[in-house]
PDB file of C-alpha atoms and ligand atoms in Angstrom:
ATOM      1  CA  MET F   1      14.418  12.554 -11.187  1.00 93.00           C
ATOM      2  CA  LEU F   2      11.652  10.039 -10.569  1.00 97.00           C
ATOM      3  CA  ASP F   3       8.048  11.085 -11.292  1.00 98.00           C
ATOM      4  CA  LEU F   4       5.448   9.650  -8.897  1.00 98.00           C
ATOM      5  CA  TYR F   5       1.753   9.920  -9.782  1.00 98.00           C
ATOM      6  CA  THR F   6      -0.409   9.348  -6.741  1.00 97.00           C
ATOM      7  CA  TRP F   7      -3.217  10.507  -4.478  1.00 95.00           C
ATOM      8  CA  ARG F   8      -4.148  10.456  -0.781  1.00 92.00           C
ATOM      9  CA  THR F   9      -5.336   6.856  -0.500  1.00 95.00           C
ATOM     10  CA  PRO F  10      -3.771   3.760   1.109  1.00 96.00           C
ATOM     11  CA  ASN F  11      -2.415   2.513  -2.239  1.00 97.00           C
ATOM     12  CA  GLY F  12      -1.134   6.009  -2.933  1.00 97.00           C
ATOM     13  CA  LYS F  13       0.908   6.180   0.276  1.00 97.00           C
ATOM     14  CA  LYS F  14       3.072   3.093  -0.215  1.00 98.00           C
ATOM     15  CA  ALA F  15       5.595   4.584  -2.680  1.00 98.00           C
ATOM     16  CA  PRO F  16       5.959   7.830  -0.644  1.00 98.00           C
ATOM     17  CA  ILE F  17       6.828   5.701   2.422  1.00 98.00           C
ATOM     18  CA  LEU F  18       9.412   3.682   0.506  1.00 98.00           C
ATOM     19  CA  LEU F  19      10.909   6.785  -1.116  1.00 98.00           C
ATOM     20  CA  ALA F  20      11.166   8.386   2.333  1.00 97.00           C
ATOM     21  CA  GLU F  21      12.910   5.247   3.654  1.00 98.00           C
ATOM     22  CA  LEU F  22      15.370   5.459   0.750  1.00 98.00           C
ATOM     23  CA  GLY F  23      15.783   9.215   1.131  1.00 97.00           C
ATOM     24  CA  TRP F  24      15.324   9.676  -2.620  1.00 97.00           C
ATOM     25  CA  PRO F  25      13.994  12.908  -4.098  1.00 96.00           C
ATOM     26  CA  TYR F  26      11.164  12.739  -6.634  1.00 96.00           C
ATOM     27  CA  ASP F  27       8.642  14.908  -8.414  1.00 96.00           C
ATOM     28  CA  LEU F  28       5.197  14.413  -6.907  1.00 95.00           C
ATOM     29  CA  HIS F  29       2.251  14.590  -9.328  1.00 95.00           C
ATOM     30  CA  LEU F  30      -1.113  14.579  -7.581  1.00 95.00           C
ATOM     31  CA  VAL F  31      -3.790  12.777  -9.587  1.00 96.00           C
ATOM     32  CA  ASN F  32      -7.039  14.091  -8.145  1.00 94.00           C
ATOM     33  CA  LEU F  33      -9.411  11.116  -7.934  1.00 94.00           C
ATOM     34  CA  GLY F  34     -12.234  13.440  -6.879  1.00 93.00           C
ATOM     35  CA  GLN F  35     -11.969  15.087 -10.296  1.00 95.00           C
ATOM     36  CA  ASN F  36     -11.494  11.761 -12.127  1.00 96.00           C
ATOM     37  CA  GLU F  37      -8.030  12.809 -13.332  1.00 96.00           C
ATOM     38  CA  GLN F  38      -6.995   9.119 -13.285  1.00 97.00           C
ATOM     39  CA  LYS F  39      -9.271   8.530 -16.303  1.00 98.00           C
ATOM     40  CA  MET F  40      -7.925  11.401 -18.404  1.00 97.00           C
ATOM     41  CA  PRO F  41      -5.949  10.572 -21.592  1.00 98.00           C
ATOM     42  CA  LYS F  42      -2.769  12.162 -20.237  1.00 97.00           C
ATOM     43  CA  TYR F  43      -2.754   9.798 -17.252  1.00 98.00           C
ATOM     44  CA  LEU F  44      -4.066   6.752 -19.164  1.00 98.00           C
ATOM     45  CA  ALA F  45      -0.964   7.037 -21.348  1.00 97.00           C
ATOM     46  CA  ILE F  46       1.029   6.209 -18.201  1.00 98.00           C
ATOM     47  CA  ASN F  47      -1.367   3.706 -16.618  1.00 98.00           C
ATOM     48  CA  PRO F  48      -3.983   2.344 -19.059  1.00 98.00           C
ATOM     49  CA  ASN F  49      -5.827   0.864 -16.053  1.00 98.00           C
ATOM     50  CA  GLY F  50      -6.729   4.384 -14.885  1.00 98.00           C
ATOM     51  CA  LYS F  51      -5.784   3.958 -11.221  1.00 98.00           C
ATOM     52  CA  ILE F  52      -3.082   5.428  -9.012  1.00 97.00           C
ATOM     53  CA  PRO F  53      -0.193   4.987  -8.319  1.00 98.00           C
ATOM     54  CA  ALA F  54       2.238   5.049 -11.251  1.00 98.00           C
ATOM     55  CA  LEU F  55       5.941   5.787 -11.499  1.00 98.00           C
ATOM     56  CA  VAL F  56       8.135   7.035 -14.334  1.00 98.00           C
ATOM     57  CA  ASP F  57      11.893   6.607 -14.047  1.00 98.00           C
ATOM     58  CA  PRO F  58      13.716   8.438 -16.850  1.00 97.00           C
ATOM     59  CA  GLU F  59      16.926   6.696 -15.800  1.00 94.00           C
ATOM     60  CA  GLY F  60      16.186   2.974 -15.655  1.00 94.00           C
ATOM     61  CA  PRO F  61      18.881   0.314 -15.194  1.00 89.00           C
ATOM     62  CA  ASN F  62      20.090   0.555 -18.819  1.00 89.00           C
ATOM     63  CA  GLY F  63      19.546   4.281 -19.063  1.00 93.00           C
ATOM     64  CA  GLU F  64      16.118   3.647 -20.564  1.00 96.00           C
ATOM     65  CA  LEU F  65      12.821   5.212 -19.518  1.00 97.00           C
ATOM     66  CA  VAL F  66      10.849   2.838 -17.270  1.00 98.00           C
ATOM     67  CA  VAL F  67       7.096   3.201 -16.646  1.00 98.00           C
ATOM     68  CA  VAL F  68       5.598   1.163 -13.792  1.00 98.00           C
ATOM     69  CA  PHE F  69       2.030   0.920 -12.490  1.00 98.00           C
ATOM     70  CA  GLU F  70       0.468  -1.225  -9.722  1.00 98.00           C
ATOM     71  CA  SER F  71       1.798  -0.415  -6.256  1.00 98.00           C
ATOM     72  CA  GLY F  72       3.420  -3.837  -5.841  1.00 98.00           C
ATOM     73  CA  ALA F  73       5.350  -3.526  -9.101  1.00 98.00           C
ATOM     74  CA  ILE F  74       6.426   0.014  -8.168  1.00 98.00           C
ATOM     75  CA  LEU F  75       7.761  -0.998  -4.751  1.00 98.00           C
ATOM     76  CA  GLU F  76       9.499  -4.044  -6.217  1.00 98.00           C
ATOM     77  CA  TYR F  77      11.117  -1.858  -8.906  1.00 98.00           C
ATOM     78  CA  LEU F  78      12.311   0.798  -6.457  1.00 98.00           C
ATOM     79  CA  ALA F  79      13.589  -1.713  -3.897  1.00 98.00           C
ATOM     80  CA  ASP F  80      15.535  -3.556  -6.608  1.00 98.00           C
ATOM     81  CA  LYS F  81      16.944  -0.274  -7.911  1.00 97.00           C
ATOM     82  CA  ALA F  82      18.063   0.651  -4.396  1.00 97.00           C
ATOM     83  CA  GLY F  83      19.195  -2.861  -3.428  1.00 98.00           C
ATOM     84  CA  MET F  84      17.288  -2.393  -0.170  1.00 98.00           C
ATOM     85  CA  LEU F  85      14.148  -3.683   1.584  1.00 98.00           C
ATOM     86  CA  LEU F  86      13.735  -6.612  -0.855  1.00 98.00           C
ATOM     87  CA  PRO F  87      16.248  -9.461  -0.682  1.00 98.00           C
ATOM     88  CA  LYS F  88      17.908 -10.433  -3.957  1.00 97.00           C
ATOM     89  CA  ASP F  89      18.281 -14.109  -3.074  1.00 97.00           C
ATOM     90  CA  GLN F  90      15.822 -16.919  -2.534  1.00 98.00           C
ATOM     91  CA  PRO F  91      14.042 -17.996  -0.410  1.00 98.00           C
ATOM     92  CA  ALA F  92      13.963 -14.609   1.353  1.00 98.00           C
ATOM     93  CA  ARG F  93      12.874 -12.761  -1.814  1.00 98.00           C
ATOM     94  CA  SER F  94       9.838 -14.989  -2.362  1.00 98.00           C
ATOM     95  CA  GLU F  95       8.858 -14.686   1.292  1.00 98.00           C
ATOM     96  CA  VAL F  96       8.783 -10.877   1.038  1.00 98.00           C
ATOM     97  CA  LEU F  97       6.982 -10.878  -2.329  1.00 98.00           C
ATOM     98  CA  SER F  98       4.394 -13.395  -1.089  1.00 98.00           C
ATOM     99  CA  TRP F  99       3.367 -11.066   1.729  1.00 98.00           C
ATOM    100  CA  ALA F 100       3.586  -8.000  -0.503  1.00 98.00           C
ATOM    101  CA  TYR F 101       1.222  -9.508  -3.099  1.00 98.00           C
ATOM    102  CA  TRP F 102      -0.984 -11.023  -0.375  1.00 98.00           C
ATOM    103  CA  GLN F 103      -1.803  -7.409   0.414  1.00 98.00           C
ATOM    104  CA  VAL F 104      -2.665  -6.582  -3.212  1.00 98.00           C
ATOM    105  CA  GLY F 105      -5.103  -9.504  -3.478  1.00 97.00           C
ATOM    106  CA  GLY F 106      -6.413  -9.526   0.106  1.00 98.00           C
ATOM    107  CA  PRO F 107      -6.401  -6.566   2.504  1.00 98.00           C
ATOM    108  CA  GLY F 108      -6.402  -3.960  -0.322  1.00 98.00           C
ATOM    109  CA  PRO F 109      -9.633  -4.952  -2.061  1.00 98.00           C
ATOM    110  CA  MET F 110     -11.366  -6.456   0.999  1.00 98.00           C
ATOM    111  CA  PHE F 111     -10.702  -3.622   3.454  1.00 98.00           C
ATOM    112  CA  GLY F 112     -11.430  -1.194   0.627  1.00 97.00           C
ATOM    113  CA  GLN F 113     -14.843  -2.709  -0.041  1.00 97.00           C
ATOM    114  CA  LEU F 114     -15.655  -2.889   3.676  1.00 98.00           C
ATOM    115  CA  ILE F 115     -14.779   0.759   4.222  1.00 97.00           C
ATOM    116  CA  ALA F 116     -16.687   1.819   1.084  1.00 96.00           C
ATOM    117  CA  PHE F 117     -19.878  -0.025   2.102  1.00 96.00           C
ATOM    118  CA  VAL F 118     -19.691   1.180   5.713  1.00 95.00           C
ATOM    119  CA  ARG F 119     -19.334   4.779   4.555  1.00 93.00           C
ATOM    120  CA  GLN F 120     -21.531   4.858   1.454  1.00 93.00           C
ATOM    121  CA  SER F 121     -24.263   2.252   1.964  1.00 92.00           C
ATOM    122  CA  PRO F 122     -24.276   1.026   5.568  1.00 90.00           C
ATOM    123  CA  THR F 123     -27.841  -0.245   5.154  1.00 92.00           C
ATOM    124  CA  ASN F 124     -26.539  -2.934   2.777  1.00 93.00           C
ATOM    125  CA  GLU F 125     -26.052  -5.320   5.675  1.00 93.00           C
ATOM    126  CA  GLY F 126     -25.249  -8.318   3.470  1.00 95.00           C
ATOM    127  CA  ALA F 127     -22.301  -6.561   1.855  1.00 95.00           C
ATOM    128  CA  VAL F 128     -21.042  -5.097   5.135  1.00 95.00           C
ATOM    129  CA  GLU F 129     -21.206  -8.533   6.799  1.00 95.00           C
ATOM    130  CA  LYS F 130     -19.471 -10.253   3.894  1.00 97.00           C
ATOM    131  CA  PHE F 131     -16.530  -7.840   3.739  1.00 97.00           C
ATOM    132  CA  GLN F 132     -16.366  -7.558   7.539  1.00 97.00           C
ATOM    133  CA  ALA F 133     -15.969 -11.339   7.848  1.00 97.00           C
ATOM    134  CA  GLU F 134     -13.299 -11.555   5.148  1.00 98.00           C
ATOM    135  CA  SER F 135     -11.436  -8.534   6.542  1.00 98.00           C
ATOM    136  CA  ALA F 136     -11.475 -10.064  10.041  1.00 98.00           C
ATOM    137  CA  ARG F 137     -10.143 -13.326   8.595  1.00 98.00           C
ATOM    138  CA  LEU F 138      -7.275 -11.454   6.885  1.00 98.00           C
ATOM    139  CA  VAL F 139      -6.473  -9.577  10.105  1.00 98.00           C
ATOM    140  CA  GLY F 140      -6.293 -12.980  11.813  1.00 98.00           C
ATOM    141  CA  VAL F 141      -3.883 -14.272   9.156  1.00 98.00           C
ATOM    142  CA  LEU F 142      -1.472 -11.383   9.727  1.00 98.00           C
ATOM    143  CA  ASP F 143      -1.897 -11.604  13.496  1.00 98.00           C
ATOM    144  CA  GLY F 144      -0.878 -15.266  13.404  1.00 98.00           C
ATOM    145  CA  ARG F 145       2.060 -14.426  11.190  1.00 98.00           C
ATOM    146  CA  LEU F 146       3.278 -11.714  13.595  1.00 98.00           C
ATOM    147  CA  ARG F 147       2.892 -13.871  16.714  1.00 98.00           C
ATOM    148  CA  ASP F 148       6.571 -14.814  16.714  1.00 97.00           C
ATOM    149  CA  ARG F 149       8.208 -12.182  14.503  1.00 98.00           C
ATOM    150  CA  GLU F 150       8.782  -8.438  14.541  1.00 98.00           C
ATOM    151  CA  TRP F 151       8.172  -7.729  10.846  1.00 98.00           C
ATOM    152  CA  VAL F 152       5.940  -9.337   8.224  1.00 98.00           C
ATOM    153  CA  ALA F 153       8.671 -11.197   6.310  1.00 98.00           C
ATOM    154  CA  GLY F 154      12.177 -11.448   7.779  1.00 91.00           C
ATOM    155  CA  ALA F 155      13.787  -8.030   8.253  1.00 97.00           C
ATOM    156  CA  TYR F 156      11.764  -4.820   7.721  1.00 98.00           C
ATOM    157  CA  SER F 157      10.871  -4.825   4.016  1.00 98.00           C
ATOM    158  CA  ILE F 158       8.468  -3.721   1.305  1.00 98.00           C
ATOM    159  CA  ALA F 159       6.037  -6.365   2.683  1.00 98.00           C
ATOM    160  CA  ASP F 160       5.570  -4.123   5.754  1.00 98.00           C
ATOM    161  CA  ILE F 161       5.245  -0.986   3.630  1.00 98.00           C
ATOM    162  CA  MET F 162       2.673  -2.565   1.305  1.00 98.00           C
ATOM    163  CA  ASN F 163       0.453  -3.662   4.181  1.00 98.00           C
ATOM    164  CA  TYR F 164       0.653  -0.801   6.653  1.00 98.00           C
ATOM    165  CA  PRO F 165      -1.445   1.908   4.909  1.00 98.00           C
ATOM    166  CA  TRP F 166      -4.378  -0.512   4.569  1.00 98.00           C
ATOM    167  CA  PHE F 167      -4.244  -1.631   8.206  1.00 98.00           C
ATOM    168  CA  ALA F 168      -4.045   2.053   9.228  1.00 98.00           C
ATOM    169  CA  ALA F 169      -7.149   2.778   7.114  1.00 97.00           C
ATOM    170  CA  LEU F 170      -8.977  -0.140   8.724  1.00 98.00           C
ATOM    171  CA  GLU F 171      -8.053   1.148  12.181  1.00 97.00           C
ATOM    172  CA  GLU F 172      -9.351   4.595  11.261  1.00 95.00           C
ATOM    173  CA  PHE F 173     -12.629   3.595   9.597  1.00 95.00           C
ATOM    174  CA  ARG F 174     -13.520   0.182  11.085  1.00 96.00           C
ATOM    175  CA  PRO F 175     -11.442  -0.251  14.286  1.00 96.00           C
ATOM    176  CA  GLN F 176     -13.543  -3.118  15.649  1.00 96.00           C
ATOM    177  CA  THR F 177     -12.056  -5.353  12.920  1.00 97.00           C
ATOM    178  CA  LEU F 178      -8.709  -5.169  14.760  1.00 98.00           C
ATOM    179  CA  GLU F 179     -10.137  -6.215  18.136  1.00 96.00           C
ATOM    180  CA  GLY F 180      -8.071  -8.988  19.698  1.00 96.00           C
ATOM    181  CA  ALA F 181      -5.306  -8.640  17.084  1.00 98.00           C
ATOM    182  CA  GLY F 182      -2.590  -7.684  19.576  1.00 98.00           C
ATOM    183  CA  HIS F 183       0.318  -8.720  17.352  1.00 98.00           C
ATOM    184  CA  VAL F 184      -0.979  -6.621  14.452  1.00 98.00           C
ATOM    185  CA  LYS F 185      -1.433  -3.662  16.809  1.00 98.00           C
ATOM    186  CA  ARG F 186       2.122  -4.005  18.138  1.00 98.00           C
ATOM    187  CA  TRP F 187       3.445  -4.122  14.545  1.00 98.00           C
ATOM    188  CA  MET F 188       1.324  -1.082  13.606  1.00 98.00           C
ATOM    189  CA  SER F 189       2.801   0.884  16.529  1.00 98.00           C
ATOM    190  CA  ALA F 190       6.315  -0.045  15.402  1.00 98.00           C
ATOM    191  CA  MET F 191       5.465   1.041  11.852  1.00 98.00           C
ATOM    192  CA  ALA F 192       3.859   4.309  12.981  1.00 98.00           C
ATOM    193  CA  ALA F 193       7.004   5.179  14.970  1.00 98.00           C
ATOM    194  CA  ARG F 194       9.282   5.050  11.900  1.00 98.00           C
ATOM    195  CA  PRO F 195      10.071   8.586  10.629  1.00 98.00           C
ATOM    196  CA  ALA F 196       9.760   7.512   6.974  1.00 98.00           C
ATOM    197  CA  VAL F 197       6.358   5.938   7.588  1.00 98.00           C
ATOM    198  CA  LYS F 198       5.204   9.136   9.302  1.00 97.00           C
ATOM    199  CA  ALA F 199       6.516  11.208   6.401  1.00 95.00           C
ATOM    200  CA  GLY F 200       4.898   9.005   3.738  1.00 96.00           C
ATOM    201  CA  MET F 201       1.574   8.758   5.539  1.00 95.00           C
ATOM    202  CA  ASN F 202       1.391  12.494   6.231  1.00 91.00           C
ATOM    203  CA  LEU F 203       2.540  13.675   2.813  1.00 83.00           C
ATOM    204  CA  LEU F 204      -0.909  13.231   1.360  1.00 69.00           C
ATOM    205  CA  VAL F 205      -3.324  13.787   4.260  1.00 63.00           C
ATOM    206  CA  PRO F 206      -6.278  13.524   4.741  1.00 57.00           C
ATOM    207  CA  ALA F 207      -6.422   9.715   4.428  1.00 47.00           C
ATOM    208  CA  THR F 208      -9.467   8.731   2.453  1.00 48.00           C
ATOM    209  CA  PRO F 209      -9.630   5.271   0.854  1.00 48.00           C
TER     210      PRO F 209
HETATM  211  N1  GSH M 301      -3.957  -3.009  -7.326  1.00 97.35           N
HETATM  212  C1  GSH M 301      -3.774  -1.590  -7.516  1.00 97.35           C
HETATM  213  C2  GSH M 301      -4.960  -0.862  -6.958  1.00 97.35           C
HETATM  214  C3  GSH M 301      -4.924   0.600  -7.304  1.00 97.35           C
HETATM  215  C4  GSH M 301      -6.212   1.297  -6.870  1.00 97.35           C
HETATM  216  O1  GSH M 301      -7.239   0.664  -6.602  1.00 97.35           O
HETATM  217  N2  GSH M 301      -6.162   2.647  -6.809  1.00 97.35           N
HETATM  218  C5  GSH M 301      -7.327   3.384  -6.437  1.00 97.35           C
HETATM  219  C6  GSH M 301      -7.017   4.324  -5.277  1.00 97.35           C
HETATM  220  S1  GSH M 301      -6.561   3.436  -3.818  1.00 97.35           S
HETATM  221  C7  GSH M 301      -7.783   4.247  -7.607  1.00 97.35           C
HETATM  222  O2  GSH M 301      -6.991   4.757  -8.363  1.00 97.35           O
HETATM  223  N3  GSH M 301      -9.103   4.426  -7.726  1.00 97.35           N
HETATM  224  C8  GSH M 301      -9.679   5.251  -8.731  1.00 97.35           C
HETATM  225  C9  GSH M 301     -10.571   4.510  -9.671  1.00 97.35           C
HETATM  226  O3  GSH M 301     -10.836   3.314  -9.450  1.00 97.35           O
HETATM  227  O4  GSH M 301     -11.017   5.125 -10.642  1.00 97.35           O
HETATM  228  C10 GSH M 301      -2.468  -1.150  -6.836  1.00 97.35           C
HETATM  229  O5  GSH M 301      -2.085  -1.782  -5.847  1.00 97.35           O
HETATM  230  O6  GSH M 301      -1.834  -0.194  -7.312  1.00 97.35           O
END
């Protein structure tokens, strides 16, 4: 049985969505960020970076124990194990991974900072403006990408799953950033309608970045 260590944040919802898509059972371990459990020795032994999520697979490809942290690495590992939602062959594989890791370096940290400043120190106008502008730029990048395609990279894939929880958080906490992004909104509706996305998003409510 897989062990998933996670919490109710956008990064924490990606693996539950993928596992729901795959229909795989797993043991859910909640790492309470409010109580700083992610910095406790027991958890640091799994992820020395002290952040959720992390995954332990006692039955890796060669029967060995596999420990994975970083949401992108976890989704890549699970998709490869399943042989689903991440193409094996090039160039399709690189296309999916490019958009998956674009999320890790772009929307994740930028939307996260924007939401944190808006909620915790809205009077810091410089910071709010900076992260608002970069978040709006990233929304524009995805909107352009989705202008002539249904999903982020080829068929529905882990690139969609990586991105969706962060765009949903942006819609919840800073909806004006999505103004005029009709293609992103259409994609978000398609994502929200998928039973596995609903299950993964709702497993760990309430959604707080
Ligand atoms: N790049 C990492 C980011 C992980 C991350 O930032 N996790 C946050 C929750 S969304 C966390 O654990 N924060 C607690 C902390 O920083 O102590 C990933 O994609 O897994």
